[in-house]
Coordinates of N, CA and C in Angstrom, one line a residue:
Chain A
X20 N -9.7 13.4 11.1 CA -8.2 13.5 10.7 C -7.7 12.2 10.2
X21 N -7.6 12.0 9.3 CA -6.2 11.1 8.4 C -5.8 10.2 9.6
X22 N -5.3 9.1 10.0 CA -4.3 8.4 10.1 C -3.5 8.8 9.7
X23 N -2.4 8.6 8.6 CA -1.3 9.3 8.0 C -1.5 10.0 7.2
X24 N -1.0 11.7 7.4 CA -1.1 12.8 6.3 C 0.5 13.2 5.8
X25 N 0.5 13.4 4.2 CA 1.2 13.8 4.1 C 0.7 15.0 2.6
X26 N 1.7 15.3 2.2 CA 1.3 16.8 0.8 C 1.6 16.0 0.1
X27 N 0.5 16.0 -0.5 CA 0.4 15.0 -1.8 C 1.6 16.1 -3.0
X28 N 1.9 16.9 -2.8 CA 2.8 17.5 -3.7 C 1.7 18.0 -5.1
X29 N 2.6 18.2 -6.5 CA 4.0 17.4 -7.0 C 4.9 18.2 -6.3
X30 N 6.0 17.6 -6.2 CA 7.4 18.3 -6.1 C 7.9 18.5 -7.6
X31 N 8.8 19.2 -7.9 CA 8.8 19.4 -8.8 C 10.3 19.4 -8.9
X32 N 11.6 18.8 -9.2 CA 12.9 19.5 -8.8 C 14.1 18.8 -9.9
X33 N 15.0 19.9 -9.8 CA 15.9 19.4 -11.4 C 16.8 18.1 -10.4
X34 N 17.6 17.6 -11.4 CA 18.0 16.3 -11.2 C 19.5 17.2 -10.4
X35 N 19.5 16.1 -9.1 CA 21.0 16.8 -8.0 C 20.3 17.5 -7.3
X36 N 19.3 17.8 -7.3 CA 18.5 18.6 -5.7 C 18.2 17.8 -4.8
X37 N 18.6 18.3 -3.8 CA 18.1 17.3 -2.0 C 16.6 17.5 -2.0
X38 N 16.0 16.8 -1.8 CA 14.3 17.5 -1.7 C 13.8 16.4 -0.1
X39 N 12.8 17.1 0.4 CA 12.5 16.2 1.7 C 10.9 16.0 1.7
X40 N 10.6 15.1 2.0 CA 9.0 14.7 2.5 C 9.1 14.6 4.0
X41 N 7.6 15.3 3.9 CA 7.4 14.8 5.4 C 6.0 14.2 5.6
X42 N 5.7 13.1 6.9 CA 4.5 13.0 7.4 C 4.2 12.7 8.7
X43 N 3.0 13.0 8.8 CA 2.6 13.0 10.2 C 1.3 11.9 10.6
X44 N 1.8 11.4 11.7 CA 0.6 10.0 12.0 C -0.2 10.4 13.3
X45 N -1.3 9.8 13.3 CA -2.0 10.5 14.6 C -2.5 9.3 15.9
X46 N -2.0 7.9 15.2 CA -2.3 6.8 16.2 C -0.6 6.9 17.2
X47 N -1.1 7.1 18.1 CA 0.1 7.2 18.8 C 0.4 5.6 19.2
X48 N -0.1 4.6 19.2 CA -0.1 3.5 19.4 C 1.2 2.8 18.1
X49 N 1.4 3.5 16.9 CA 1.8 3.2 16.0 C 3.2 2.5 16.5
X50 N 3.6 1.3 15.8 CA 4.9 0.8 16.4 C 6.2 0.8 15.1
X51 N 5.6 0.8 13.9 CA 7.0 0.9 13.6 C 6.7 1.9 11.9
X52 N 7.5 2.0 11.4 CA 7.3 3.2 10.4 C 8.0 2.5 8.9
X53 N 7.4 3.2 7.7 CA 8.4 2.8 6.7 C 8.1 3.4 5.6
X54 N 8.7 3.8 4.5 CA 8.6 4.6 3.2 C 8.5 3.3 1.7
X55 N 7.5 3.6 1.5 CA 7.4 2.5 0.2 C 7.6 3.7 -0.9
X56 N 8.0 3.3 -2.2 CA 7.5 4.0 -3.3 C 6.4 3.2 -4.8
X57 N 6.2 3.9 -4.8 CA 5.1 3.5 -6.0 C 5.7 4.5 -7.7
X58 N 5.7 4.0 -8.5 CA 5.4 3.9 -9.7 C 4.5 4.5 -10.2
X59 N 4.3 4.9 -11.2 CA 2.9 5.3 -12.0 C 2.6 3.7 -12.4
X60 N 0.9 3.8 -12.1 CA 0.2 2.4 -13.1 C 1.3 1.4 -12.1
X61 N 2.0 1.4 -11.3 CA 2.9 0.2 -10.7 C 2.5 -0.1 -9.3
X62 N 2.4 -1.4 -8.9 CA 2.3 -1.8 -7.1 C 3.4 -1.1 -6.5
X63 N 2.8 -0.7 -5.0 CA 3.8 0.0 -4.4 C 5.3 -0.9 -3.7
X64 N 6.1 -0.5 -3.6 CA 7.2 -1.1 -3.0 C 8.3 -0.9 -2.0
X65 N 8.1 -1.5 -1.3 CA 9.2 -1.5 -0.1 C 10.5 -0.3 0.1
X66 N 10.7 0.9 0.4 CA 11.9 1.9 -0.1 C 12.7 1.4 0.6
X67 N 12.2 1.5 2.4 CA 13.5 1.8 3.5 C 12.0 1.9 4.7
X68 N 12.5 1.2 5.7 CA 12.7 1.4 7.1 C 12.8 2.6 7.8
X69 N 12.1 2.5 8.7 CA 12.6 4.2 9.8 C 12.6 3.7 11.0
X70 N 13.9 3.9 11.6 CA 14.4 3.6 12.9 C 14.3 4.7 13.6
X71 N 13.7 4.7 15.1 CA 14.5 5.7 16.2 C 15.1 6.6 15.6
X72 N 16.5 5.9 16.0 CA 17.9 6.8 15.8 C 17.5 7.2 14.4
X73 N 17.4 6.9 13.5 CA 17.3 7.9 11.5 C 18.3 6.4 11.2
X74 N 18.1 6.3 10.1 CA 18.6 5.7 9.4 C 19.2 6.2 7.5
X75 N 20.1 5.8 7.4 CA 20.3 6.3 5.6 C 20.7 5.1 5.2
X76 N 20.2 5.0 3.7 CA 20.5 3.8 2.5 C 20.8 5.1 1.1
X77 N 22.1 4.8 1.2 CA 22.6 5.1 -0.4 C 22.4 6.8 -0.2
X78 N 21.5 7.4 -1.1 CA 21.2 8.7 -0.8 C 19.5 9.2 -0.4
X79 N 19.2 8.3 0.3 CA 18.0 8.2 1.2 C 18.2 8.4 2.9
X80 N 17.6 9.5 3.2 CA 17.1 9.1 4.8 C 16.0 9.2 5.5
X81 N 16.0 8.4 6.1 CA 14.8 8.5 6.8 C 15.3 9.2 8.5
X82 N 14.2 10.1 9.0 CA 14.0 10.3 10.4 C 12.9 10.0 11.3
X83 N 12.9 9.5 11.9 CA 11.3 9.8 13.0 C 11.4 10.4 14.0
X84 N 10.5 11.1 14.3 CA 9.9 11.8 15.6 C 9.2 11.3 16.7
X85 N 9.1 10.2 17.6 CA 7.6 9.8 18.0 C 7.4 10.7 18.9
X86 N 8.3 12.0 19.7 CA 7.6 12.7 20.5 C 6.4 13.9 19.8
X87 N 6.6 14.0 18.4 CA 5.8 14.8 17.5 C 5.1 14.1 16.5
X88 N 5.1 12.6 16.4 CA 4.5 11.7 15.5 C 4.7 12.2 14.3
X89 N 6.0 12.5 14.0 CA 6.2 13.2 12.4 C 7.6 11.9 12.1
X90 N 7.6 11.6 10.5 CA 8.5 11.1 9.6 C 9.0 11.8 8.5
X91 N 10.3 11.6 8.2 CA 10.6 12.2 6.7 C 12.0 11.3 6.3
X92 N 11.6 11.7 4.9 CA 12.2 11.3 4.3 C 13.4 12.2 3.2
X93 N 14.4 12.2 3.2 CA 15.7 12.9 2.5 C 16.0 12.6 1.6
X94 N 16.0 12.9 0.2 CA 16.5 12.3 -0.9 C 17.8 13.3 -1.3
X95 N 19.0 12.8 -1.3 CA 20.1 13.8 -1.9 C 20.1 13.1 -3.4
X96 N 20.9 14.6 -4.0 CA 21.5 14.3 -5.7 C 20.1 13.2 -6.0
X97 N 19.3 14.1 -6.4 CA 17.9 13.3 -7.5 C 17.9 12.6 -8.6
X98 N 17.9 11.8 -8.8 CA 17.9 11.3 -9.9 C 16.5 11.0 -11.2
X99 N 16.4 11.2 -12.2 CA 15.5 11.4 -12.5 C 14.5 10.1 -12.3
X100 N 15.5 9.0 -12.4 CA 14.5 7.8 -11.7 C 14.0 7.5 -10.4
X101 N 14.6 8.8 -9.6 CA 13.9 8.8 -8.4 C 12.2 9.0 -8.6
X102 N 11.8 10.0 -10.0 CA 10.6 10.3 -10.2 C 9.6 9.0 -9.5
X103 N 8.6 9.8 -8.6 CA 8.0 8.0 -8.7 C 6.5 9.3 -7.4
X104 N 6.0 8.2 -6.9 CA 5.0 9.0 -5.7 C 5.7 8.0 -4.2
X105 N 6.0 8.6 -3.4 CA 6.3 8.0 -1.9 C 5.4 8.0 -0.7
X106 N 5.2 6.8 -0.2 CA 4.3 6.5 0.6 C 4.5 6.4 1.9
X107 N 4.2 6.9 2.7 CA 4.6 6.6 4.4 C 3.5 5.7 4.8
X108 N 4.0 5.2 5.6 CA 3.6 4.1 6.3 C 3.5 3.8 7.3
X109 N 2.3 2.9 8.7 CA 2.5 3.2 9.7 C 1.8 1.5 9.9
X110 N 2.9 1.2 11.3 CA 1.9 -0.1 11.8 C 1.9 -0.5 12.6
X111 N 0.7 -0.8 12.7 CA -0.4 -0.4 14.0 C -0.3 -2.2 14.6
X112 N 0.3 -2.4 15.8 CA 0.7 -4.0 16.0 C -0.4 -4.3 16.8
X113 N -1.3 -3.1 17.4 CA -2.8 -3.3 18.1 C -3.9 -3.6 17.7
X114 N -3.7 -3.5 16.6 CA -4.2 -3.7 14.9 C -4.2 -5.1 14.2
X115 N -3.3 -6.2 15.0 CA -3.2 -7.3 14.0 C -2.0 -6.9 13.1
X116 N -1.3 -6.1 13.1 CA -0.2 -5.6 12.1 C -0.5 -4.6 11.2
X117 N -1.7 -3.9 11.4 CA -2.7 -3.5 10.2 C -1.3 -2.0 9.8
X118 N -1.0 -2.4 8.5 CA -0.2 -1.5 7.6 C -1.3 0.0 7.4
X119 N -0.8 1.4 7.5 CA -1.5 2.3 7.4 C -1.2 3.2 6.1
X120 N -1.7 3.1 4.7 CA -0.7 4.1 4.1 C -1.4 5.4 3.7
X121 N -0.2 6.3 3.8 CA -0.5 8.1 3.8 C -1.0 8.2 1.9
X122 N -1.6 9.4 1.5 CA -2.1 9.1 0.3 C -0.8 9.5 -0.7
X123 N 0.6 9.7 -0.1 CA 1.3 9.8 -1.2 C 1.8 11.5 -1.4
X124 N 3.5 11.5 -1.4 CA 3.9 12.6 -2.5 C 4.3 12.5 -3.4
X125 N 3.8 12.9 -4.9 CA 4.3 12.5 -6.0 C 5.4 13.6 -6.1
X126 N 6.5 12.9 -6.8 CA 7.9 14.0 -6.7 C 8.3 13.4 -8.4
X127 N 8.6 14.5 -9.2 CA 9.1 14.8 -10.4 C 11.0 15.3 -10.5
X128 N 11.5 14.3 -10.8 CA 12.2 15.2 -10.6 C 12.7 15.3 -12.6
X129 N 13.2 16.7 -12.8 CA 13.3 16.8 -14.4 C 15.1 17.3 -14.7
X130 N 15.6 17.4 -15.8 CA 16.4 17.0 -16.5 C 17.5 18.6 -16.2
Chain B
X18 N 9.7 -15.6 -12.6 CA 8.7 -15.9 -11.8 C 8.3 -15.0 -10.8
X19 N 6.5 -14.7 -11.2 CA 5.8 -13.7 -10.4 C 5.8 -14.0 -8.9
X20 N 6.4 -13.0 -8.2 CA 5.6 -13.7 -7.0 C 4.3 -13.7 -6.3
X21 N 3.8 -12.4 -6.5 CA 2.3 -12.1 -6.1 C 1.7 -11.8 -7.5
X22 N 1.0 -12.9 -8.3 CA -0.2 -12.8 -9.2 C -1.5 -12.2 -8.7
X23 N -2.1 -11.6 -9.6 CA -2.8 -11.0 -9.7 C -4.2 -11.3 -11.0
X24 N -5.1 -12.0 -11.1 CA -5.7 -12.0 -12.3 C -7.1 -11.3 -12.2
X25 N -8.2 -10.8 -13.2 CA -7.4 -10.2 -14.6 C -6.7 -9.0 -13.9
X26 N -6.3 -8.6 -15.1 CA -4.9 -6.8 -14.7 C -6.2 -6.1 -14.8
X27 N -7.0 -6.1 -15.8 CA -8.5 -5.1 -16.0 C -9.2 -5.9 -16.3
X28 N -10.5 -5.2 -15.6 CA -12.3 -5.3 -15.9 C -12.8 -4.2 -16.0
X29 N -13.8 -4.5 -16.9 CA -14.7 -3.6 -17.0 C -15.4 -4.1 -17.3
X30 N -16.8 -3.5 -16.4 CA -18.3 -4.1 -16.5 C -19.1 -3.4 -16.2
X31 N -20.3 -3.6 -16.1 CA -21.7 -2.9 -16.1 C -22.1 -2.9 -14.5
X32 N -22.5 -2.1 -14.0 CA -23.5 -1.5 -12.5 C -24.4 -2.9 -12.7
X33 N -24.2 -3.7 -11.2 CA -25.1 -5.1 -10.7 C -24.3 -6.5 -11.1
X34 N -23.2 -6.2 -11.9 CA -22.6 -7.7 -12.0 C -22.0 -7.7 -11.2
X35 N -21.5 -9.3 -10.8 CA -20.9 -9.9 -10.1 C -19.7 -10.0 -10.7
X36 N -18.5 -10.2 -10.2 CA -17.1 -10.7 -10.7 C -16.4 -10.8 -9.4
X37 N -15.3 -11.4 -9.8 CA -14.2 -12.2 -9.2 C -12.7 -11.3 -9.2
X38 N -11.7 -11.6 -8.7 CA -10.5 -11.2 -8.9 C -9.8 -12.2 -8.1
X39 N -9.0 -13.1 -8.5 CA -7.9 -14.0 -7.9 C -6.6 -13.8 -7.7
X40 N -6.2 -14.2 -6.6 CA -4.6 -14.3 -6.0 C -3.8 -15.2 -5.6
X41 N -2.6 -15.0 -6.2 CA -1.6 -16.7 -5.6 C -0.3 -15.9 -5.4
X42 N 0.3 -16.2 -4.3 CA 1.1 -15.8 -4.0 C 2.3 -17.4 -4.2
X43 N 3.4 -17.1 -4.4 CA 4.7 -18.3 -4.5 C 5.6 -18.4 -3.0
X44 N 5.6 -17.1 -2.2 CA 6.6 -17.2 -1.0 C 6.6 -17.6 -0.3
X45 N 5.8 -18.4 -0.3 CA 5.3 -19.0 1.4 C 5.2 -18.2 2.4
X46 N 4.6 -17.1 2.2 CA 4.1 -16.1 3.0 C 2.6 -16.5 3.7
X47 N 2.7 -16.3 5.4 CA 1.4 -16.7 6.3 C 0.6 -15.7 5.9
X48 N 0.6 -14.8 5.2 CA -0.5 -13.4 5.8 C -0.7 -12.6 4.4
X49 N -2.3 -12.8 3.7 CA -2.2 -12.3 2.8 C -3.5 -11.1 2.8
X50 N -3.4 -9.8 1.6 CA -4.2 -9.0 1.9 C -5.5 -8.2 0.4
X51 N -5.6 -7.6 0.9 CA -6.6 -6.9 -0.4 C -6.5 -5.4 0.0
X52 N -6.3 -4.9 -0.8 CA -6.2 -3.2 -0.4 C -6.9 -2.5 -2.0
X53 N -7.2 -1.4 -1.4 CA -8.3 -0.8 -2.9 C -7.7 1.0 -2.6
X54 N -7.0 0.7 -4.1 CA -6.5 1.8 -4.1 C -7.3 3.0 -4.8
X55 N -8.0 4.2 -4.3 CA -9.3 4.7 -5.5 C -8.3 5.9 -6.3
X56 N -9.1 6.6 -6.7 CA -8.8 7.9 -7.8 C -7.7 8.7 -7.2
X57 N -7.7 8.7 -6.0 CA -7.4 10.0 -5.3 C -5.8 9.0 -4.6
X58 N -5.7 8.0 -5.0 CA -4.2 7.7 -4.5 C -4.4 6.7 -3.2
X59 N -5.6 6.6 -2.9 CA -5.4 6.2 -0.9 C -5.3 5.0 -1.4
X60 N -4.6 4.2 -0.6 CA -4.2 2.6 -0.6 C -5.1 2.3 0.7
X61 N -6.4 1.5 0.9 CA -6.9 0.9 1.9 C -6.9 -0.3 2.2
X62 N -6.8 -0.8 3.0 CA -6.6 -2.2 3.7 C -8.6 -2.4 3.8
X63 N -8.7 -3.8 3.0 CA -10.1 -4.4 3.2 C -9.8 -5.5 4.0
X64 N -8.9 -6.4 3.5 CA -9.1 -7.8 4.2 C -7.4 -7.9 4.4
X65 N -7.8 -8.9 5.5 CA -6.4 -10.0 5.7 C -6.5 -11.3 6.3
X66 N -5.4 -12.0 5.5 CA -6.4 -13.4 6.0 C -4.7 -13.6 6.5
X67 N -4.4 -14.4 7.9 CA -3.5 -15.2 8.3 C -3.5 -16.9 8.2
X68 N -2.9 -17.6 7.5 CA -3.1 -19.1 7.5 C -4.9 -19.5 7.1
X69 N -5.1 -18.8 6.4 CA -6.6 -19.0 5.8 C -7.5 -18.2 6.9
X70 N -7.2 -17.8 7.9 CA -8.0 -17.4 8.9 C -8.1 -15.2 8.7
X71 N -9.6 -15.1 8.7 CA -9.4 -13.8 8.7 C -9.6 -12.8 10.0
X72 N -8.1 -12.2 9.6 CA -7.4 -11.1 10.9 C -8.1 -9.8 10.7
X73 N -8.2 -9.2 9.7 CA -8.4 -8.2 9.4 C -9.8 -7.8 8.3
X74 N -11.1 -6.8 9.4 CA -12.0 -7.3 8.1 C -12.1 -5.6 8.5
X75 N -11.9 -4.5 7.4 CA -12.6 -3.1 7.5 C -13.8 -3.0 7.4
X76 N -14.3 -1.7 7.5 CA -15.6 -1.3 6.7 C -16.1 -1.2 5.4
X77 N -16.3 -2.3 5.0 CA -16.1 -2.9 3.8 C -17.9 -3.1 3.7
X78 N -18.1 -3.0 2.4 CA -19.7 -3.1 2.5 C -19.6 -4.7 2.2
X79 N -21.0 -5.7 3.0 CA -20.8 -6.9 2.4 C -20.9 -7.8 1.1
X80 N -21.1 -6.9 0.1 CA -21.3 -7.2 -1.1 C -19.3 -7.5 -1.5
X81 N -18.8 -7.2 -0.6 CA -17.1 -8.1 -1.0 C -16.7 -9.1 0.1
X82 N -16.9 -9.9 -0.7 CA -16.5 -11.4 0.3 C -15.0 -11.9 -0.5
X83 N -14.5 -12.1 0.7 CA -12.9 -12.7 0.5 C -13.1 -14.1 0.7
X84 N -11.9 -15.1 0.1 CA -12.2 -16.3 0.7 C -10.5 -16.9 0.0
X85 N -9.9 -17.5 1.3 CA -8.9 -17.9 1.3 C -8.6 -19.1 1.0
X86 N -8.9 -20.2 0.3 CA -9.0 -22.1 -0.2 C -7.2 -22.5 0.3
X87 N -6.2 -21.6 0.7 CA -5.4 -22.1 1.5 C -4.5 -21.0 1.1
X88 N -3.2 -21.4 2.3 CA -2.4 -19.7 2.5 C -2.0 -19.5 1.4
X89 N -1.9 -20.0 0.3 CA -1.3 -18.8 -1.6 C -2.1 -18.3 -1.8
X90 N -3.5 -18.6 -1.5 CA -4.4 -17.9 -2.7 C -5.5 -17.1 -1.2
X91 N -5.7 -16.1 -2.0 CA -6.8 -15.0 -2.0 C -7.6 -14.8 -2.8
X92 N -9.0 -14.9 -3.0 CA -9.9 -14.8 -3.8 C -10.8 -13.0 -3.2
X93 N -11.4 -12.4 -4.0 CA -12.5 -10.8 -3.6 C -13.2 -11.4 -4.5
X94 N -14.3 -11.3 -4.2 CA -15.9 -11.3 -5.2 C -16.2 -10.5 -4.5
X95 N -17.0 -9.5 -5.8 CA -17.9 -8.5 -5.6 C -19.1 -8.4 -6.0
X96 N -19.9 -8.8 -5.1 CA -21.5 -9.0 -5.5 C -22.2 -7.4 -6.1
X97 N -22.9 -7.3 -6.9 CA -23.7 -6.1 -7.3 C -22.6 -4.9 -7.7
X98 N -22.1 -4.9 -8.3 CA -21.0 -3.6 -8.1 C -21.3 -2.7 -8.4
X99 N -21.0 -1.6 -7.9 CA -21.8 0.1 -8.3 C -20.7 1.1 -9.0
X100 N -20.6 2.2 -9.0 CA -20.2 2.4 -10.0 C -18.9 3.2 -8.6
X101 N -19.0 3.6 -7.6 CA -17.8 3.4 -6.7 C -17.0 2.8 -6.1
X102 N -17.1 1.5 -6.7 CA -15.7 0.4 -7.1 C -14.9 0.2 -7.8
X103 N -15.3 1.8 -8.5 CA -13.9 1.4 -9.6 C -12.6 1.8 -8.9
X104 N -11.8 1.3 -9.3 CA -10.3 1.4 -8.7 C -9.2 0.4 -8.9
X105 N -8.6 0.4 -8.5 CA -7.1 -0.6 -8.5 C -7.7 -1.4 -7.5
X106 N -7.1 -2.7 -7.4 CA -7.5 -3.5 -6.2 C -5.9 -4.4 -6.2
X107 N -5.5 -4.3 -5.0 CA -4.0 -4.6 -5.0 C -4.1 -6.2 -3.8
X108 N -3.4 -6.8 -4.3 CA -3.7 -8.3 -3.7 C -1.9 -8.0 -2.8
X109 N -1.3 -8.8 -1.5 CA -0.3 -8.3 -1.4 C 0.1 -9.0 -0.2
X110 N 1.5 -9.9 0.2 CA 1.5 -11.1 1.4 C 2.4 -10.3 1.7
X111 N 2.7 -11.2 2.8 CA 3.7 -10.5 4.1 C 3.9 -11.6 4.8
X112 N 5.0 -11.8 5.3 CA 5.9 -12.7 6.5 C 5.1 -12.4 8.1
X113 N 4.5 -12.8 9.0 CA 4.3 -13.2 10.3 C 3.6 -11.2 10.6
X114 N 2.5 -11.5 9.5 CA 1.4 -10.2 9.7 C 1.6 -8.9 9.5
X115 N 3.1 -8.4 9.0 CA 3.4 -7.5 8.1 C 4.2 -6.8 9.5
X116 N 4.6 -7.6 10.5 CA 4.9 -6.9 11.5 C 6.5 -6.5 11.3
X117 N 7.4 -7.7 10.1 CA 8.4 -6.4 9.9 C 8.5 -5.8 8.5
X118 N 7.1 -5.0 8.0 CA 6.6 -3.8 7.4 C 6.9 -4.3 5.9
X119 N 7.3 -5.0 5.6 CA 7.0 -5.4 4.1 C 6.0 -6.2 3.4
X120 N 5.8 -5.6 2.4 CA 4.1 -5.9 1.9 C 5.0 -6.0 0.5
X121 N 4.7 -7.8 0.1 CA 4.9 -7.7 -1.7 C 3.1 -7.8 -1.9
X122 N 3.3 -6.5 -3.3 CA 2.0 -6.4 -3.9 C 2.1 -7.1 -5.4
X123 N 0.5 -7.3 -5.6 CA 0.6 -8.1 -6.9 C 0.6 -7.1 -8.4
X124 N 0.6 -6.8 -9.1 CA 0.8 -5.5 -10.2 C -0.8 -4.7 -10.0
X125 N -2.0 -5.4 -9.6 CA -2.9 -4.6 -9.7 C -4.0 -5.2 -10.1
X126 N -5.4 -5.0 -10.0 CA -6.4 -5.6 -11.0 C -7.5 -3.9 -11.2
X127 N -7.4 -3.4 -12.3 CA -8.1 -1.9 -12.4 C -9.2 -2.6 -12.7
X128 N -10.4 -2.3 -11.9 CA -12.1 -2.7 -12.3 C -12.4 -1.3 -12.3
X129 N -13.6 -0.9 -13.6 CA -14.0 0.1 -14.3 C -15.5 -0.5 -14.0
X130 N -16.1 0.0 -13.7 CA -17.8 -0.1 -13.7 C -18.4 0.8 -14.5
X131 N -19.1 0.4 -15.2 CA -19.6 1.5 -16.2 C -21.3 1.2 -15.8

């Protein structure tokens, strides 16, 4: 089993749709959580944080579960520059800090 | 100004050479890494080196040796390379071991083995 799995997608969705990812981690040791995004052809980069309680930036949110080791992520009103692939993330502090990344949902969103 | 360099962006070479790929990071970041991203999207963690010292070594075959000459720079050499190394190879520092979860990456180095 994966460390972090998520549906690689595509999502596919017109621009102004809410769309959600989800993922699931299986090290229960895991200490803290985060959503990067990546670019086509681009290094991946830092989105947002996942707290406990959920957290939202702008029209982003994140939730976690740790009683079900599940994350997700909320995108309202899409923008087509949202288009990108999003990465969950997990780290593992038993690990040395070792960062875990899920293989990615690519999400499209179109015009 | 780049912060995490990366040199070359691409290679491409032949099954048994040897090559290089270099890293310098500007942040003054303690904790730097190598991750190999293949076909299929997965980002892996190979190496990590804290203050020149390495934290983090995976199942890495030994034909990739890391070597840190001080905390900016990250060096991968890859002895013999086969034709399952091709991929993105993402060089990428972090503040006090990535423990508050941000990773700057360098744009990439694509090696093609032919």
């Amino acid at each position: 089993r994966k460390e972090v799995e998520q549906d690689p997608g595509p999502f596919n969705v017109p621009e102004g749709a809410t769309v959600a990812f989800n993922c699931t981690y299986s090290n229960s040791a895991s200490q803290s959580f985060f959503w990067y995004r990546q670019d086509c052809r681009k290094e991946p980069k830092l989105l947002m944080s996942v707290y406990s309680s959920g957290n939202e930036d702008g029209r982003f949110t994140a939730q976690l579960n740790r009683a079900s080791q599940y994350i997700s992520l909320l995108i309202r009103d899409s923008k087509l520059s949202d288009s990108a692939t999003y990465l969950c993330v997990v780290n593992l502090y038993n690990q040395g800090g070792k960062l875990i990344f899920g293989q990615g949902t690519e999400l499209s969103v179109k015009p | 100004d780049t912060a995490v360099s990366q040199t070359p962006k691409y290679l491409v070479t032949q099954m048994g050479n040897d090559k290089s790929i270099k890293c310098e990071q500007n942040l003054g970041h303690d904790t730097m890494y190598w991750y190999k991203q293949d076909s299929k999207k997965f980002l892996k963690i190979m190496f990590s080196y804290n203050n020149k010292e390495l934290i983090i070594n995976e199942t890495v075959p030994n034909r990739f040796s890391p070597k840190s000459p001080d905390k900016a720079h990250l060096n991968l050499h890859i002895n013999s390379l086969e034709l399952g190394d091709s991929a993105v190879y993402f060089c990428a520092s972090s503040q006090n071991r990535g423990l508050g979860g941000e990773l700057f990456f360098g744009e990439g180095s694509r090696l093609t083995v032919l």
